[in-house]
PDB file of C-alpha atoms in Angstrom:
ATOM      1  CA  ALA A 237      22.841 -13.929  32.058  1.00 50.00           C
ATOM      2  CA  THR A 238      22.677 -17.239  30.253  1.00 48.00           C
ATOM      3  CA  MET A 239      22.710 -20.409  32.431  1.00 50.00           C
ATOM      4  CA  ASP A 240      25.955 -22.300  32.467  1.00 52.00           C
ATOM      5  CA  LYS A 241      24.942 -25.452  30.604  1.00 50.00           C
ATOM      6  CA  LYS A 242      28.079 -27.560  31.931  1.00 54.00           C
ATOM      7  CA  ASN A 243      26.584 -27.518  35.506  1.00 55.00           C
ATOM      8  CA  THR A 244      23.191 -28.166  34.879  1.00 55.00           C
ATOM      9  CA  PRO A 245      22.237 -31.837  34.473  1.00 57.00           C
ATOM     10  CA  GLU A 246      19.987 -32.559  31.567  1.00 62.00           C
ATOM     11  CA  VAL A 247      16.370 -33.149  32.340  1.00 59.00           C
ATOM     12  CA  LYS A 248      14.301 -35.417  29.967  1.00 61.00           C
ATOM     13  CA  LEU A 249      10.670 -34.051  30.176  1.00 56.00           C
ATOM     14  CA  GLY A 250       8.047 -36.580  30.135  1.00 56.00           C
ATOM     15  CA  GLN A 251       4.838 -35.923  28.279  1.00 53.00           C
ATOM     16  CA  TYR A 252       3.452 -32.875  30.073  1.00 53.00           C
ATOM     17  CA  LYS A 253       1.226 -30.988  27.506  1.00 55.00           C
ATOM     18  CA  GLY A 254      -2.112 -30.670  28.974  1.00 56.00           C
ATOM     19  CA  LEU A 255      -1.160 -30.790  32.570  1.00 56.00           C
ATOM     20  CA  GLU A 256      -2.355 -27.602  34.149  1.00 60.00           C
ATOM     21  CA  ALA A 257      -0.863 -26.614  37.362  1.00 59.00           C
ATOM     22  CA  PRO A 258      -2.476 -23.669  38.986  1.00 62.00           C
ATOM     23  CA  LYS A 259      -0.208 -20.447  38.595  1.00 64.00           C
ATOM     24  CA  ALA A 260      -0.384 -18.098  41.526  1.00 67.00           C
ATOM     25  CA  GLU A 261      -0.621 -14.316  40.880  1.00 72.00           C
ATOM     26  CA  VAL A 262       2.129 -12.270  41.798  1.00 78.00           C
ATOM     27  CA  LYS A 263       0.860  -9.187  43.866  1.00 85.00           C
ATOM     28  CA  VAL A 264       3.205  -6.466  45.727  1.00 87.00           C
ATOM     29  CA  VAL A 265       1.218  -4.048  47.582  1.00 91.00           C
ATOM     30  CA  ALA A 266       2.347  -0.638  48.879  1.00 91.00           C
ATOM     31  CA  ALA A 267       2.706  -2.231  52.492  1.00 93.00           C
ATOM     32  CA  ASP A 268       5.398  -4.537  51.206  1.00 94.00           C
ATOM     33  CA  VAL A 269       7.365  -1.521  49.535  1.00 95.00           C
ATOM     34  CA  ASN A 270       7.153   0.445  52.784  1.00 95.00           C
ATOM     35  CA  ALA A 271       8.305  -2.457  54.904  1.00 95.00           C
ATOM     36  CA  ARG A 272      11.354  -2.625  52.815  1.00 95.00           C
ATOM     37  CA  LEU A 273      11.835   1.085  52.792  1.00 95.00           C
ATOM     38  CA  LYS A 274      11.374   0.746  56.695  1.00 94.00           C
ATOM     39  CA  GLU A 275      14.179  -1.810  56.834  1.00 94.00           C
ATOM     40  CA  MET A 276      16.587   0.353  54.752  1.00 95.00           C
ATOM     41  CA  ALA A 277      15.901   3.377  56.938  1.00 94.00           C
ATOM     42  CA  ASP A 278      16.588   1.442  60.107  1.00 90.00           C
ATOM     43  CA  ARG A 279      19.828   0.210  58.786  1.00 92.00           C
ATOM     44  CA  ASN A 280      20.798   3.729  58.009  1.00 93.00           C
ATOM     45  CA  SER A 281      19.627   5.550  61.275  1.00 93.00           C
ATOM     46  CA  ARG A 282      22.110   6.876  63.516  1.00 93.00           C
ATOM     47  CA  LEU A 283      22.486   7.265  67.600  1.00 93.00           C
ATOM     48  CA  VAL A 284      22.973  10.835  68.482  1.00 96.00           C
ATOM     49  CA  SER A 285      23.625  11.909  71.996  1.00 97.00           C
ATOM     50  CA  VAL A 286      21.015  14.202  73.333  1.00 96.00           C
ATOM     51  CA  GLU A 287      20.838  16.490  76.597  1.00 96.00           C
ATOM     52  CA  ARG A 288      17.571  15.463  78.062  1.00 97.00           C
ATOM     53  CA  ALA A 289      15.838  12.798  80.115  1.00 97.00           C
ATOM     54  CA  VAL A 290      15.457   9.208  78.739  1.00 97.00           C
ATOM     55  CA  LYS A 291      12.315   8.370  77.002  1.00 97.00           C
ATOM     56  CA  LYS A 292      11.011   5.228  75.393  1.00 95.00           C
ATOM     57  CA  GLY A 293      12.734   4.424  72.232  1.00 94.00           C
ATOM     58  CA  ASP A 294      16.151   5.867  73.277  1.00 96.00           C
ATOM     59  CA  THR A 295      19.267   4.005  74.133  1.00 97.00           C
ATOM     60  CA  ALA A 296      20.920   4.566  77.384  1.00 97.00           C
ATOM     61  CA  ASP A 297      24.543   4.001  78.114  1.00 98.00           C
ATOM     62  CA  ILE A 298      24.224   2.711  81.707  1.00 98.00           C
ATOM     63  CA  ASP A 299      26.197   0.930  84.518  1.00 98.00           C
ATOM     64  CA  PHE A 300      24.239  -1.199  86.591  1.00 97.00           C
ATOM     65  CA  GLU A 301      24.723  -3.882  89.455  1.00 97.00           C
ATOM     66  CA  GLY A 302      22.043  -5.984  90.924  1.00 95.00           C
ATOM     67  CA  PHE A 303      21.791  -6.825  94.595  1.00 95.00           C
ATOM     68  CA  ASP A 304      19.649  -9.529  96.077  1.00 90.00           C
ATOM     69  CA  ASN A 305      18.845  -8.514  99.780  1.00 88.00           C
ATOM     70  CA  GLY A 306      22.117  -6.281  99.642  1.00 90.00           C
ATOM     71  CA  VAL A 307      24.429  -8.996  98.265  1.00 92.00           C
ATOM     72  CA  ALA A 308      25.618  -8.570  94.560  1.00 93.00           C
ATOM     73  CA  PHE A 309      24.780 -11.567  92.410  1.00 89.00           C
ATOM     74  CA  ASP A 310      26.256 -13.227  89.471  1.00 86.00           C
ATOM     75  CA  GLY A 311      25.568 -11.858  85.941  1.00 87.00           C
ATOM     76  CA  GLY A 312      23.893  -8.779  87.520  1.00 91.00           C
ATOM     77  CA  LYS A 313      26.490  -6.296  86.727  1.00 95.00           C
ATOM     78  CA  GLY A 314      27.298  -4.199  83.380  1.00 96.00           C
ATOM     79  CA  GLU A 315      29.195  -1.202  82.626  1.00 97.00           C
ATOM     80  CA  ASN A 316      28.612   1.213  79.792  1.00 97.00           C
ATOM     81  CA  PHE A 317      25.947  -0.977  78.525  1.00 96.00           C
ATOM     82  CA  ASP A 318      23.800   0.392  75.726  1.00 96.00           C
ATOM     83  CA  LEU A 319      20.172  -0.463  76.483  1.00 96.00           C
ATOM     84  CA  GLU A 320      17.273   0.402  74.216  1.00 95.00           C
ATOM     85  CA  ILE A 321      14.603   1.535  76.259  1.00 96.00           C
ATOM     86  CA  GLY A 322      11.318  -0.275  75.271  1.00 94.00           C
ATOM     87  CA  SER A 323      13.082  -3.092  73.791  1.00 92.00           C
ATOM     88  CA  GLY A 324      12.213  -5.567  76.517  1.00 92.00           C
ATOM     89  CA  SER A 325      15.604  -6.810  76.637  1.00 89.00           C
ATOM     90  CA  PHE A 326      15.806  -6.344  80.443  1.00 91.00           C
ATOM     91  CA  VAL A 327      13.613  -7.885  82.928  1.00 89.00           C
ATOM     92  CA  PRO A 328       9.994  -6.637  82.972  1.00 90.00           C
ATOM     93  CA  GLY A 329       9.894  -3.142  84.507  1.00 92.00           C
ATOM     94  CA  PHE A 330      13.531  -2.329  84.520  1.00 95.00           C
ATOM     95  CA  GLU A 331      13.591  -0.239  81.377  1.00 96.00           C
ATOM     96  CA  ASP A 332      10.441   1.620  82.391  1.00 96.00           C
ATOM     97  CA  GLN A 333      11.981   2.693  85.631  1.00 97.00           C
ATOM     98  CA  LEU A 334      14.889   4.343  83.633  1.00 97.00           C
ATOM     99  CA  ILE A 335      12.568   6.727  81.729  1.00 97.00           C
ATOM    100  CA  GLY A 336      12.743  10.322  82.940  1.00 97.00           C
ATOM    101  CA  MET A 337      16.601  10.015  84.096  1.00 97.00           C
ATOM    102  CA  LYS A 338      19.137  12.154  82.734  1.00 97.00           C
ATOM    103  CA  ALA A 339      22.994  11.505  82.148  1.00 97.00           C
ATOM    104  CA  GLY A 340      24.955  11.695  85.451  1.00 97.00           C
ATOM    105  CA  GLU A 341      22.021  10.490  87.486  1.00 98.00           C
ATOM    106  CA  GLU A 342      21.891   7.514  89.650  1.00 98.00           C
ATOM    107  CA  LYS A 343      18.987   5.412  90.657  1.00 97.00           C
ATOM    108  CA  ASP A 344      18.316   2.279  92.476  1.00 97.00           C
ATOM    109  CA  ILE A 345      15.699   0.201  90.590  1.00 95.00           C
ATOM    110  CA  ASP A 346      13.346  -2.506  92.496  1.00 95.00           C
ATOM    111  CA  ILE A 347      12.278  -5.194  90.292  1.00 95.00           C
ATOM    112  CA  THR A 348      10.851  -8.735  90.888  1.00 94.00           C
ATOM    113  CA  PHE A 349      12.361 -11.376  88.604  1.00 92.00           C
ATOM    114  CA  PRO A 350       9.738 -13.309  86.456  1.00 92.00           C
ATOM    115  CA  GLU A 351       8.935 -16.789  87.723  1.00 91.00           C
ATOM    116  CA  ASN A 352      10.586 -18.451  84.434  1.00 90.00           C
ATOM    117  CA  TYR A 353      13.828 -16.896  85.336  1.00 88.00           C
ATOM    118  CA  THR A 354      17.104 -18.695  86.351  1.00 86.00           C
ATOM    119  CA  LYS A 355      16.119 -20.800  89.295  1.00 86.00           C
ATOM    120  CA  GLU A 356      18.479 -18.715  91.769  1.00 85.00           C
ATOM    121  CA  LEU A 357      16.531 -15.501  90.860  1.00 89.00           C
ATOM    122  CA  ALA A 358      13.177 -16.743  89.948  1.00 91.00           C
ATOM    123  CA  GLY A 359      10.242 -14.733  91.620  1.00 93.00           C
ATOM    124  CA  LYS A 360      12.872 -12.894  93.681  1.00 92.00           C
ATOM    125  CA  GLU A 361      12.914  -9.107  94.335  1.00 93.00           C
ATOM    126  CA  ALA A 362      16.232  -7.322  93.549  1.00 94.00           C
ATOM    127  CA  THR A 363      17.673  -3.943  93.496  1.00 96.00           C
ATOM    128  CA  PHE A 364      19.807  -2.591  90.752  1.00 96.00           C
ATOM    129  CA  LYS A 365      21.945   0.165  91.333  1.00 97.00           C
ATOM    130  CA  CYS A 366      22.100   2.222  88.072  1.00 97.00           C
ATOM    131  CA  LYS A 367      23.917   5.044  86.671  1.00 98.00           C
ATOM    132  CA  ILE A 368      23.300   6.910  83.402  1.00 98.00           C
ATOM    133  CA  HIS A 369      26.087   8.107  81.219  1.00 98.00           C
ATOM    134  CA  GLU A 370      24.609   9.167  78.203  1.00 98.00           C
ATOM    135  CA  VAL A 371      21.110   9.177  76.542  1.00 98.00           C
ATOM    136  CA  LYS A 372      21.033   8.530  72.930  1.00 98.00           C
ATOM    137  CA  GLU A 373      18.259   9.104  70.486  1.00 96.00           C
ATOM    138  CA  THR A 374      17.629   7.075  67.376  1.00 93.00           C
ATOM    139  CA  ILE A 375      17.709   9.396  64.344  1.00 94.00           C
ATOM    140  CA  LYS A 376      16.175   7.714  61.433  1.00 92.00           C
ATOM    141  CA  PRO A 377      16.606   9.298  57.921  1.00 94.00           C
ATOM    142  CA  GLU A 378      13.495  10.951  56.306  1.00 94.00           C
ATOM    143  CA  LEU A 379      12.104   8.889  53.768  1.00 95.00           C
ATOM    144  CA  ASP A 380      12.660  11.405  51.061  1.00 96.00           C
ATOM    145  CA  ASP A 381      14.542  11.968  47.813  1.00 97.00           C
ATOM    146  CA  GLU A 382      17.856  12.777  49.740  1.00 95.00           C
ATOM    147  CA  PHE A 383      17.396   9.223  51.320  1.00 96.00           C
ATOM    148  CA  ALA A 384      17.088   7.566  47.927  1.00 96.00           C
ATOM    149  CA  LYS A 385      20.196   9.172  46.785  1.00 96.00           C
ATOM    150  CA  ASP A 386      21.868   7.796  49.694  1.00 93.00           C
ATOM    151  CA  VAL A 387      21.043   4.459  49.791  1.00 93.00           C
ATOM    152  CA  SER A 388      20.617   3.772  46.116  1.00 95.00           C
ATOM    153  CA  GLU A 389      21.334   4.757  42.486  1.00 96.00           C
ATOM    154  CA  TYR A 390      18.017   6.551  42.252  1.00 96.00           C
ATOM    155  CA  ASP A 391      17.432  10.210  42.344  1.00 97.00           C
ATOM    156  CA  THR A 392      14.075  10.312  43.718  1.00 97.00           C
ATOM    157  CA  LEU A 393      12.205   8.358  46.314  1.00 97.00           C
ATOM    158  CA  ALA A 394       9.396   7.245  43.711  1.00 97.00           C
ATOM    159  CA  ALA A 395      12.026   5.814  41.554  1.00 97.00           C
ATOM    160  CA  LEU A 396      13.602   3.871  44.750  1.00 97.00           C
ATOM    161  CA  LYS A 397       9.938   2.667  45.525  1.00 97.00           C
ATOM    162  CA  LYS A 398       9.248   1.578  41.776  1.00 96.00           C
ATOM    163  CA  SER A 399      12.480  -0.432  41.948  1.00 96.00           C
ATOM    164  CA  ILE A 400      11.777  -2.093  45.113  1.00 96.00           C
ATOM    165  CA  LYS A 401       8.304  -3.183  43.844  1.00 96.00           C
ATOM    166  CA  ALA A 402       9.799  -4.449  40.479  1.00 95.00           C
ATOM    167  CA  ASP A 403      12.540  -6.434  42.693  1.00 95.00           C
ATOM    168  CA  LEU A 404       9.819  -7.730  45.233  1.00 95.00           C
ATOM    169  CA  ALA A 405       7.592  -8.501  42.141  1.00 93.00           C
ATOM    170  CA  LYS A 406      10.473 -10.370  40.334  1.00 94.00           C
ATOM    171  CA  LYS A 407      11.390 -12.427  43.365  1.00 93.00           C
ATOM    172  CA  ARG A 408       7.871 -13.542  43.952  1.00 91.00           C
ATOM    173  CA  GLN A 409       7.457 -14.488  40.466  1.00 91.00           C
ATOM    174  CA  GLU A 410      10.481 -16.516  40.527  1.00 92.00           C
ATOM    175  CA  ALA A 411       9.238 -18.239  43.549  1.00 90.00           C
ATOM    176  CA  VAL A 412       5.799 -18.876  42.002  1.00 87.00           C
ATOM    177  CA  ASP A 413       7.550 -20.114  38.840  1.00 88.00           C
ATOM    178  CA  ARG A 414       9.386 -22.443  40.865  1.00 89.00           C
ATOM    179  CA  ASP A 415       6.260 -23.947  42.681  1.00 86.00           C
ATOM    180  CA  PHE A 416       4.569 -23.964  39.248  1.00 82.00           C
ATOM    181  CA  GLU A 417       7.544 -26.290  37.889  1.00 84.00           C
ATOM    182  CA  ASN A 418       7.425 -28.445  41.079  1.00 84.00           C
ATOM    183  CA  GLU A 419       3.494 -28.844  40.690  1.00 79.00           C
ATOM    184  CA  ALA A 420       3.673 -29.766  36.872  1.00 71.00           C
TER     185      ALA A 420
END
């Protein structure tokens, strides 16, 4: 693609021969490619309902209501809330206590709010009445040729990896070139 000359102001370059700015070397390693593949897999994963007890990494569809000495408190209630077990999005200890529960089960979960919590609840003990409606497992696609076909125009995982590597290298090279121009 040719640059649109109208929009780019003309730059008068001074004497720059003999100026040597260090040019960084562009490296893309397998870990970079795999990280990109993992992002693609995460984006293409789906939740599937399972008939078993909750384990770490699952998503539990729960109702919960928190009580401080038997009194329900503000903001402590949720219905049909999808909670990823092990995500740490709830108070420490809460998610762990859901592990092993099945759909349809109810349980009282006792927790202590952390000291850095809202001042009304900081350091207090509370009980959450919880009910599990559904246990869902995250199914990530296998990183294989089928996956490559689903998420790209490539027929094989090898070709997809190669394209990701080239793409990352190109982006990094552009960044290096920009830095190089800024240095010079």
